[in-house]
Tab-separated table of C-alpha atoms in Angstrom:
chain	number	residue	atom	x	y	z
B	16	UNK	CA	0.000	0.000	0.000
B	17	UNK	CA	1.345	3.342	-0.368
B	18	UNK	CA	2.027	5.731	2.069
B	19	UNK	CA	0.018	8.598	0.709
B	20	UNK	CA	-2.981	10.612	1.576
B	21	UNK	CA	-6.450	9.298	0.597
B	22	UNK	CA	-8.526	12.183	-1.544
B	23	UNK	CA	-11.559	12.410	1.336
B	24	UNK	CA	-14.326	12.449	-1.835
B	25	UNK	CA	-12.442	9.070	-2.920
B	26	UNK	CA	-14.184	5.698	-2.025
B	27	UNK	CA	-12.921	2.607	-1.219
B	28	UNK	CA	-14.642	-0.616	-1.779
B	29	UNK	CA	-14.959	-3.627	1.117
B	30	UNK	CA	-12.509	-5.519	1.038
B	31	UNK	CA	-12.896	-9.273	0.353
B	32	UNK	CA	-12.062	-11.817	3.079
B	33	UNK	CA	-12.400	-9.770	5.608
B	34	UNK	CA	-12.745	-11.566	8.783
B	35	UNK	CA	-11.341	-9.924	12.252
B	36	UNK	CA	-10.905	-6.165	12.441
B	37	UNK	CA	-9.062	-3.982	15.091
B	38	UNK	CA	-10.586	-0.592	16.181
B	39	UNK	CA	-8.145	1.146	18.409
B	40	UNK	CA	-9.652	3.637	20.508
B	41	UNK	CA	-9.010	3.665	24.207
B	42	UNK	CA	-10.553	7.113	25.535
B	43	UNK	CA	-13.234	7.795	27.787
B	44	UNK	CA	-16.918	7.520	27.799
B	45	UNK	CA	-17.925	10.528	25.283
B	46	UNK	CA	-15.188	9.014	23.318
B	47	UNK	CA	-16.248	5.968	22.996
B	48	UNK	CA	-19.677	6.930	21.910
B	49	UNK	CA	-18.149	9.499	19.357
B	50	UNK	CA	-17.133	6.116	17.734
B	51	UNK	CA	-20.320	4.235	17.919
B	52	UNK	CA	-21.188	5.718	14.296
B	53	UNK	CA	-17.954	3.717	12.697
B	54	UNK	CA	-18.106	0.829	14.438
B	55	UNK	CA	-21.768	0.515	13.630
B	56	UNK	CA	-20.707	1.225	10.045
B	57	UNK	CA	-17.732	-1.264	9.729
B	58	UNK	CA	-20.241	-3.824	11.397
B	59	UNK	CA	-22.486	-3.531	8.554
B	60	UNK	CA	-19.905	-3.447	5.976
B	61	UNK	CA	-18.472	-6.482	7.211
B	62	UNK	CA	-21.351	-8.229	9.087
B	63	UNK	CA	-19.110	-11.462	9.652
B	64	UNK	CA	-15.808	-9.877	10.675
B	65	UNK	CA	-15.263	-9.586	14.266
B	66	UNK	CA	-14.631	-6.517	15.564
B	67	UNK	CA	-12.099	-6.138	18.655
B	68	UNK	CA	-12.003	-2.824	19.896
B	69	UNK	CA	-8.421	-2.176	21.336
B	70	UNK	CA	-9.024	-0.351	24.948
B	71	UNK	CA	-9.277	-0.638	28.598
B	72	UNK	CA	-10.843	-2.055	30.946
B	73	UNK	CA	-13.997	-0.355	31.664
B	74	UNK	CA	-14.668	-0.811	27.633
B	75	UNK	CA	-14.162	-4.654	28.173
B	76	UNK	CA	-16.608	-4.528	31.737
B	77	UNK	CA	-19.186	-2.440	29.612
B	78	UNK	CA	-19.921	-3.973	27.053
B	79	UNK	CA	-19.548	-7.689	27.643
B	80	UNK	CA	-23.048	-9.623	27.065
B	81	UNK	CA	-24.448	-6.265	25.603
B	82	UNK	CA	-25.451	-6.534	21.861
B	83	UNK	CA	-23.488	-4.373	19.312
B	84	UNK	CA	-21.384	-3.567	16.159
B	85	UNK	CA	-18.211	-4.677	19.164
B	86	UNK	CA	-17.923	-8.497	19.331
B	87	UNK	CA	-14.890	-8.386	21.965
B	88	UNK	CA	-12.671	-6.135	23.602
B	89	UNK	CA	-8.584	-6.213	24.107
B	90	UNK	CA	-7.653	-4.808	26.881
B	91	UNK	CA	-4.379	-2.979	25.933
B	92	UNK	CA	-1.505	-2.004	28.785
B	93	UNK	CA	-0.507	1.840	29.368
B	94	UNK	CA	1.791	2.410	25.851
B	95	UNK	CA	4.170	5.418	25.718
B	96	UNK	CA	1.860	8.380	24.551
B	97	UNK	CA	-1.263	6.275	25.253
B	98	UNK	CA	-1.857	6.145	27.973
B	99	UNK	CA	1.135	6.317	29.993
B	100	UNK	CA	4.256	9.298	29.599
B	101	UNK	CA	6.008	9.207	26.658
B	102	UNK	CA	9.152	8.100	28.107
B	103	UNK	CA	7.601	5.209	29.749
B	104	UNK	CA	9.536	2.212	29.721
B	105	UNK	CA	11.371	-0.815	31.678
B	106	UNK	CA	8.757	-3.557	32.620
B	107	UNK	CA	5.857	-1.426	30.624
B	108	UNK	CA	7.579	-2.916	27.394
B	109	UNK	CA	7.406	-6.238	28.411
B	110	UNK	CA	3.892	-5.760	28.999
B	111	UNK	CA	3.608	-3.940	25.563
B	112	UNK	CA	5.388	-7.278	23.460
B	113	UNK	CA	3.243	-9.622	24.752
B	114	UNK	CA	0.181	-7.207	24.261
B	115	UNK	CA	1.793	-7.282	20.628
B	116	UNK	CA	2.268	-10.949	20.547
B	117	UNK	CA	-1.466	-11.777	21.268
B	118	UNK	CA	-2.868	-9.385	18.607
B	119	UNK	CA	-0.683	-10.350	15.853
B	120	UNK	CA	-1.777	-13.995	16.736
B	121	UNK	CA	-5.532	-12.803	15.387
B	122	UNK	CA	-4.107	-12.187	12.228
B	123	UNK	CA	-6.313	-8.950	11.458
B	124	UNK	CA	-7.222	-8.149	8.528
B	125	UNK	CA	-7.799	-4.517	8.633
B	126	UNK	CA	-6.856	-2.231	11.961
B	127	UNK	CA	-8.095	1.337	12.317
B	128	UNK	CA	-6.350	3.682	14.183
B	129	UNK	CA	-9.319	6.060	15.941
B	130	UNK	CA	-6.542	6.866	19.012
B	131	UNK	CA	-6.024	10.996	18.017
B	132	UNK	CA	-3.298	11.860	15.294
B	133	UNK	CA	-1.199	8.746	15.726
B	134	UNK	CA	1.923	10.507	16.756
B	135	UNK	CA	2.199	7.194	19.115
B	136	UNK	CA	-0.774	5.116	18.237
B	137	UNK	CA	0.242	4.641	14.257
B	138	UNK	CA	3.248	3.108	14.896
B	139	UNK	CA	1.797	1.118	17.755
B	140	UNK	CA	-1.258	0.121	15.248
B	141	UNK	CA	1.439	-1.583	12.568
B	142	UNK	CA	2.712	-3.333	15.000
B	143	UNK	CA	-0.458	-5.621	14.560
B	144	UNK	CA	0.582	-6.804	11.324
B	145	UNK	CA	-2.983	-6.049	9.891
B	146	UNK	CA	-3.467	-6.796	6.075
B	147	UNK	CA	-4.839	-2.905	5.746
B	148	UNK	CA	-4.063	-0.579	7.995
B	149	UNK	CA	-6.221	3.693	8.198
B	150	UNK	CA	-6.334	6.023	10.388
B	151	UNK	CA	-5.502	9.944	10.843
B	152	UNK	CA	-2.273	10.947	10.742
B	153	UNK	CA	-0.726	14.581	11.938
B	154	UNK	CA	2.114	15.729	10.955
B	155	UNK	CA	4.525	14.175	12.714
B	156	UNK	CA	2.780	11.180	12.760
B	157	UNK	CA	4.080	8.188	10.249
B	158	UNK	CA	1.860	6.701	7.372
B	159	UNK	CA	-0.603	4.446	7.915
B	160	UNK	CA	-1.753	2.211	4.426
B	161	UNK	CA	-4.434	4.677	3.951
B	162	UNK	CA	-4.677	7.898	5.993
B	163	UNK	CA	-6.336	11.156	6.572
B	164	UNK	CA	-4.784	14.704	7.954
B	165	UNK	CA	-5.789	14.678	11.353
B	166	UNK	CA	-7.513	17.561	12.170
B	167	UNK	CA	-9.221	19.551	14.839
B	168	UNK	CA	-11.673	21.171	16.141
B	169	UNK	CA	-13.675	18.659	13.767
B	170	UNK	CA	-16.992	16.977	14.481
B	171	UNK	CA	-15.470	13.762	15.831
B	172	UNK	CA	-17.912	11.238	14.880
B	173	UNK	CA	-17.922	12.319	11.147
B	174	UNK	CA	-14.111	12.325	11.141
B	175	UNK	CA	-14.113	8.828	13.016
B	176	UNK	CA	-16.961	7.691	10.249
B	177	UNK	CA	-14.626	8.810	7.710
B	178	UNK	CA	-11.483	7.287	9.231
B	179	UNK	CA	-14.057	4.086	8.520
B	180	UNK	CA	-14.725	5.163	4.833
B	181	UNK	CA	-10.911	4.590	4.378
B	182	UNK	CA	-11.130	1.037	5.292
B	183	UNK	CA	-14.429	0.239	2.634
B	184	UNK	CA	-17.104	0.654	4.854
B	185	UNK	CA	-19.772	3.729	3.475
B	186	UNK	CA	-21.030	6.158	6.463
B	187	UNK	CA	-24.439	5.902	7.981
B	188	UNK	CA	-26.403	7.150	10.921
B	189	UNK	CA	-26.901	4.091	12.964
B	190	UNK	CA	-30.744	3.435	14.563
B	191	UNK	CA	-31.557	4.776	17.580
B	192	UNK	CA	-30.258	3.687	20.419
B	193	UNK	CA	-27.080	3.135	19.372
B	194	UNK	CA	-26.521	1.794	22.308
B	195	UNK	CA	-28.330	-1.688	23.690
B	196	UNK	CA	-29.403	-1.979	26.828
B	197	UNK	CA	-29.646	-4.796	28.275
B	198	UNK	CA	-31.806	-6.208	32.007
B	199	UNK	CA	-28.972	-5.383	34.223
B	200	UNK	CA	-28.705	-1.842	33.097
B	201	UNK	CA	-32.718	-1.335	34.016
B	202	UNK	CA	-32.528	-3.298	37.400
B	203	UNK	CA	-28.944	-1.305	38.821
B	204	UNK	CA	-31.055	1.690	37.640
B	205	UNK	CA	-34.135	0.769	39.771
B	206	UNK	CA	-32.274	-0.481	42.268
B	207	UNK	CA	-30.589	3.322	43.041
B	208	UNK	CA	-33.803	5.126	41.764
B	209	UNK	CA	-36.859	2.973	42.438
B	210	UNK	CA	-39.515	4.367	39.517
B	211	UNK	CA	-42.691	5.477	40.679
B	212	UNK	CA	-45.968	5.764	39.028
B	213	UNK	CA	-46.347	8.189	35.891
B	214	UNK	CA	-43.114	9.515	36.782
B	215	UNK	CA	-41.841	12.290	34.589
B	216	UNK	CA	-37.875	12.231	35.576
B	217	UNK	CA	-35.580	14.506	34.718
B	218	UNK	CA	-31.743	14.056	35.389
B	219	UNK	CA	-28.994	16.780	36.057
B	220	UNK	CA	-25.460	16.193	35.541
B	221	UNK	CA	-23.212	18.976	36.930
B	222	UNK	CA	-19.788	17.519	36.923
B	223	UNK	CA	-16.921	17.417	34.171
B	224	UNK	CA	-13.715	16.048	33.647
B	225	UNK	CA	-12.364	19.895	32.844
B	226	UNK	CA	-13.746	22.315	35.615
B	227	UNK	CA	-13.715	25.021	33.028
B	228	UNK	CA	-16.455	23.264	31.301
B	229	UNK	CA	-18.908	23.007	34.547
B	230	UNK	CA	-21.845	25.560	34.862
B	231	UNK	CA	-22.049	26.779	38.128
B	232	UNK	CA	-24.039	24.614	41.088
B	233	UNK	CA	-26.153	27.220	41.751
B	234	UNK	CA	-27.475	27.138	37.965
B	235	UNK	CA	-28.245	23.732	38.382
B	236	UNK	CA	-29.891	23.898	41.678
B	237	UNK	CA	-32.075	27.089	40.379
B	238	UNK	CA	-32.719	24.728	37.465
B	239	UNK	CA	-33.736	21.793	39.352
B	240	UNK	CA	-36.292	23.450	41.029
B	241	UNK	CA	-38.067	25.294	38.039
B	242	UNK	CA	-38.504	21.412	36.709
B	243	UNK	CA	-39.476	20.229	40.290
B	244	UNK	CA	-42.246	23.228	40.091
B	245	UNK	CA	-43.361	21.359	36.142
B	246	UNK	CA	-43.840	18.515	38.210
B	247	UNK	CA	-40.723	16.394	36.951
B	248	UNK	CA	-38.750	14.391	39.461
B	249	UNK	CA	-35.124	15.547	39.789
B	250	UNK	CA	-32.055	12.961	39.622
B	251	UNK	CA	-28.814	14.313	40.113
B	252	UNK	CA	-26.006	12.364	39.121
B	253	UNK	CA	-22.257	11.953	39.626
B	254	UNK	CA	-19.296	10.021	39.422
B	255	UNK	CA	-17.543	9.070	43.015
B	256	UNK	CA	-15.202	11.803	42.841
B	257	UNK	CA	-18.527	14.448	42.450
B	258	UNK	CA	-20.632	13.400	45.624
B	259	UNK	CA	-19.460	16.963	47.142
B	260	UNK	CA	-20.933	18.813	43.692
B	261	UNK	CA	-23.288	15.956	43.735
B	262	UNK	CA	-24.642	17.202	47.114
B	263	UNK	CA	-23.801	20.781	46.835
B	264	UNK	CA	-26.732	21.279	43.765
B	265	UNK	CA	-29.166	18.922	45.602
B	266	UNK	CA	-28.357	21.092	49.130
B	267	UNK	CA	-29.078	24.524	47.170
B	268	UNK	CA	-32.696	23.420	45.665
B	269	UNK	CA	-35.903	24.167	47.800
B	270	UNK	CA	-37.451	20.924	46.349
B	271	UNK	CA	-36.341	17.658	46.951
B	272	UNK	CA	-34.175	15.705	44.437
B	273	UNK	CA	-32.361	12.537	44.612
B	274	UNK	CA	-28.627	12.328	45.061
B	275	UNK	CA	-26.622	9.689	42.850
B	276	UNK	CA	-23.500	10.716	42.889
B	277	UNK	CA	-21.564	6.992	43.163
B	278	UNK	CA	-24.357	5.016	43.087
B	279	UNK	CA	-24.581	3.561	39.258
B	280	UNK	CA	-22.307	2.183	36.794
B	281	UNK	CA	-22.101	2.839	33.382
B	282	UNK	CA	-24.980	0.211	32.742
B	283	UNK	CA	-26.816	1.320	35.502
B	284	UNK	CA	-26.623	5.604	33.951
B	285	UNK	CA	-28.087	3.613	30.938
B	286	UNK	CA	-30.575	2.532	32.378
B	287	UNK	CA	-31.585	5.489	34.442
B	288	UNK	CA	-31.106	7.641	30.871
B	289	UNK	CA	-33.484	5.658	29.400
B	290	UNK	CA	-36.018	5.729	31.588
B	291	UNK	CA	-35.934	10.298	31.667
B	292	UNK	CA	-37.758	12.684	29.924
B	293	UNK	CA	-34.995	14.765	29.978
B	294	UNK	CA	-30.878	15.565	30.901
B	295	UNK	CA	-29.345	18.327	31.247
B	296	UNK	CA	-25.641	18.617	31.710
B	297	UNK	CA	-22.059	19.808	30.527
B	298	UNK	CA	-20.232	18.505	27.912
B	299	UNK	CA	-19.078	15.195	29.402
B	300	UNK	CA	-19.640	11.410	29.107
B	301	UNK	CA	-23.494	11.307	29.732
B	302	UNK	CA	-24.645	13.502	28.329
B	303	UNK	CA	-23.173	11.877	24.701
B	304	UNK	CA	-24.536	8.490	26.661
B	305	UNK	CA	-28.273	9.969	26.359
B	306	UNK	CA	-28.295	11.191	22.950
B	307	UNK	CA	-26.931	7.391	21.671
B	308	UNK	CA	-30.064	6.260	23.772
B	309	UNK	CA	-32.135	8.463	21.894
B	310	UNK	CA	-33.068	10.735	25.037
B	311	UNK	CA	-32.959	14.494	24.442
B	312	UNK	CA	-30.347	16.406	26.216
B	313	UNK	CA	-29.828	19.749	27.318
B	314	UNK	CA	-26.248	20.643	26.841
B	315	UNK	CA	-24.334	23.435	27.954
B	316	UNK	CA	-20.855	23.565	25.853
B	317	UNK	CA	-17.624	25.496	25.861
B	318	UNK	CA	-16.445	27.259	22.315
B	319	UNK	CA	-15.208	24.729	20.102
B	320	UNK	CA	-16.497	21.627	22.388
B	321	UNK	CA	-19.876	22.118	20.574
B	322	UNK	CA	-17.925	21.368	17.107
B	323	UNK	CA	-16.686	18.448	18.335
B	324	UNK	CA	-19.466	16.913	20.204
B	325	UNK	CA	-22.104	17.480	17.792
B	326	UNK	CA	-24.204	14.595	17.302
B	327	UNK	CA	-24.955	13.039	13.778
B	328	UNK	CA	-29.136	13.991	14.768
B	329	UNK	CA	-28.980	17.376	15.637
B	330	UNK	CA	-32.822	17.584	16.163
B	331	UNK	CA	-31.684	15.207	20.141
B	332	UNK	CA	-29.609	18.224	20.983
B	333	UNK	CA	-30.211	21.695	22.295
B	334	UNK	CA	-27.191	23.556	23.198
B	335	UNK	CA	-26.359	26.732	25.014
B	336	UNK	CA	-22.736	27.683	23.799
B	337	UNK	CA	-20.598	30.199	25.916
B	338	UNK	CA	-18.311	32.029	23.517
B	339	UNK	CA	-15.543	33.090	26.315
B	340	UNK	CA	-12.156	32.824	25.924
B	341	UNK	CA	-10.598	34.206	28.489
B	342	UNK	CA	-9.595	33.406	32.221
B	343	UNK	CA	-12.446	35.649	34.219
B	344	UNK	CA	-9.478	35.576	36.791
B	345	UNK	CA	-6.362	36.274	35.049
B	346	UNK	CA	-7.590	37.611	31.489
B	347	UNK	CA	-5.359	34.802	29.747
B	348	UNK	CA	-6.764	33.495	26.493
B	349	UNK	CA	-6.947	29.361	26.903
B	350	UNK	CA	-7.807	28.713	23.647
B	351	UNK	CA	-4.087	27.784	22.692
B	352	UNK	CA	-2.621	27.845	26.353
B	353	UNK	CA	-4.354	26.957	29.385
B	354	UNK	CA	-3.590	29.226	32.565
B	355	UNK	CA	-3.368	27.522	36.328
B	356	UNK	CA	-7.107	28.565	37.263
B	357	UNK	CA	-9.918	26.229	37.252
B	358	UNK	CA	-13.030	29.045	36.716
B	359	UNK	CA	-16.111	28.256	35.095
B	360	UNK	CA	-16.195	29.154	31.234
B	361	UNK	CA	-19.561	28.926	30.865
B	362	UNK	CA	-20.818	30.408	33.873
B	363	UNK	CA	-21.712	33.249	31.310
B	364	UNK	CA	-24.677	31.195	29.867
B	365	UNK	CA	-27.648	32.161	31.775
B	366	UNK	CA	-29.959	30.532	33.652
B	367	UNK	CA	-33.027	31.342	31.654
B	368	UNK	CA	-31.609	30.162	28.200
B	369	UNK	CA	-31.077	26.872	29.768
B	370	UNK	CA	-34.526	26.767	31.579
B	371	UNK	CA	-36.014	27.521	28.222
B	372	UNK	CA	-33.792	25.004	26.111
B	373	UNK	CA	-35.221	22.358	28.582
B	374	UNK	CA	-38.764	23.904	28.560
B	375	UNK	CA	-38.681	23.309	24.237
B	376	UNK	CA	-37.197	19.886	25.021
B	377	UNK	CA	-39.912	18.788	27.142
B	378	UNK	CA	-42.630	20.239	24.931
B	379	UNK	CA	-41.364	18.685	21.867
B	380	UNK	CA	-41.346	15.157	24.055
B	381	UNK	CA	-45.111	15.397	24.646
């Protein structure tokens, strides 16, 4: 194959004999669903390959038993520049040959590097041995078989679904959900949140990875209770790590709410998404978890995250976008440098815009 970059109008055909594929993408939660476009894709262009996705551990724990375009998951070790530092090494490259070892004993066929601009993860991805090898490269990235100019800010599932197109499979907006659930993800759901009667539940998610991307708890606890006044019943949900946000929001709201902060897995949020009327939350993990499941969301974004997390159906999302880009406590522009302070950057969206972005959601719901 030949080192050069693919023309992005330029189609490629399936190829024939295809029979075990290699996805490598071992990110986080809104990640992963950012992907669920391609691998839906590649499943139907190659309906008896199986598809390994390469990633970690909470990938493998999430989806095994739960039907999808993902028929098994590798569970890959920390690798210099993904995952672990770049200079990583000593007994992490033992770890790393034998992680080798095993996937060039599946003799892939095609392996698709979805892991950023493959400054690590290219070279890493030939290492398989596949037949066909695509993926994005930056610049100082080397070749894959087929590759695109990694880019960004993008819309990451197109650029994933065309990161597919390189390896023969055509793009397509996968049925909602994308996402299966499956019993366990309904009973860990009623299990924290028993459902009640007619219950019209609407679920708040104030935490984010990047405290620069968190409204402020106030908003959501002035939020909370103009739904509780609608009548809706008010989850509010959180990783571990969030109880004290977690409580802080459900403290601040005259009207009671439940507190989940801890209390469900990834199956379990699922479940709990599936069963509300509505979410509202930053740009993080669940939120990109609802839309898959078909539930409309409420998002509140920061500048260019709303480029990047834009769903593939539009019509699920309704986004209040905060255009600042500078440190409200030092004045520094973090759009190509982030400064030491963790202030809100989208405390500036208001708390009537979202009100009435969930009031339009709820109405077009029925």
């Amino acid at each position: 194959m030949q080192g050069r970059v693919q023309v992005a109008q330029r189609s490629h055909p399936p190829l024939d004999r295809v029979h075990r594929i290699a996805v490598l993408r071992p990110n986080a939660v809104g990640d992963f669903v950012f992907a669920l476009p391609a691998l839906h894709a590649l499943k139907q262009a190659y309906p008896a390959a199986r598809l390994t996705l390469v990633g970690k551990a909470w990938h493998r724990d999430f989806l095994a038993g739960r039907p999808g375009p993902v028929d098994d998951v590798a569970v890959m070790p920390p690798v210099p520049g993904i995952g672990a530092a770049p200079e990583a090494g000593g007994d992490a490259v033992d770890a790393i040959d034998d992680f080798i070892a095993r996937m060039r004993e599946r003799s892939f066929d095609i392996a698709l590097q979805m892991y950023g601009g493959g400054r690590h993860s290219n070279a890493f991805l030939q290492r398989f041995g596949a037949r066909l090898s695509v993926g994005a490269r930056a610049r100082d990235a080397p070749p894959l078989d087929r590759w695109l100019p990694y880019r960004e800010p993008v819309p990451r599932r197109l650029a994933l679904l065309e990161i597919a197109g390189l390896a023969g499979a055509p793009p397509l907006v996968p049925p909602l959900p994308e996402l299966t659930l499956v019993d366990a993800d309904r009973a860990e759901a009623a299990a924290a949140l028993p459902p009640v009667p007619g219950e019209r539940l609407a679920v708040l998610q104030p935490g984010a990875s990047d405290p620069r991307r968190r409204w402020p708890a106030h908003r959501f606890a002035a939020l909370g209770d103009r739904l509780a006044l609608q009548g809706l019943r008010v989850a509010i949900n959180g990783a571990p790590g969030e109880a004290a946000l977690v409580a802080e929001v459900a403290g601040r709201m005259r009207h009671p709410a439940v507190a989940l902060a801890g209390r469900l897995g990834l199956g379990g949020l699922c479940g709990l998404l599936a069963r509300a009327r509505l979410l509202v939350s930053n740009d993080t993990g669940p939120l990109h978890l609802a839309l898959a499941l078909g539930v409309p969301g409420v998002g509140i974004f920061w500048l260019t995250n709303l480029v990047e997390g834009m769903p593939l159906r539009p019509s699920l999302l309704h986004a209040a976008l905060s255009l600042r880009t500078r440190c409200p406590v030092c004045g520094q522009d973090n759009v190509a440098q982030r400064c030491p302070h963790d202030a809100s950057f989208v405390a500036d969206v208001g708390l009537d815009e979202v009100a009435a972005l969930a009031g339009r959601a709820l109405d077009e719901t029925g």
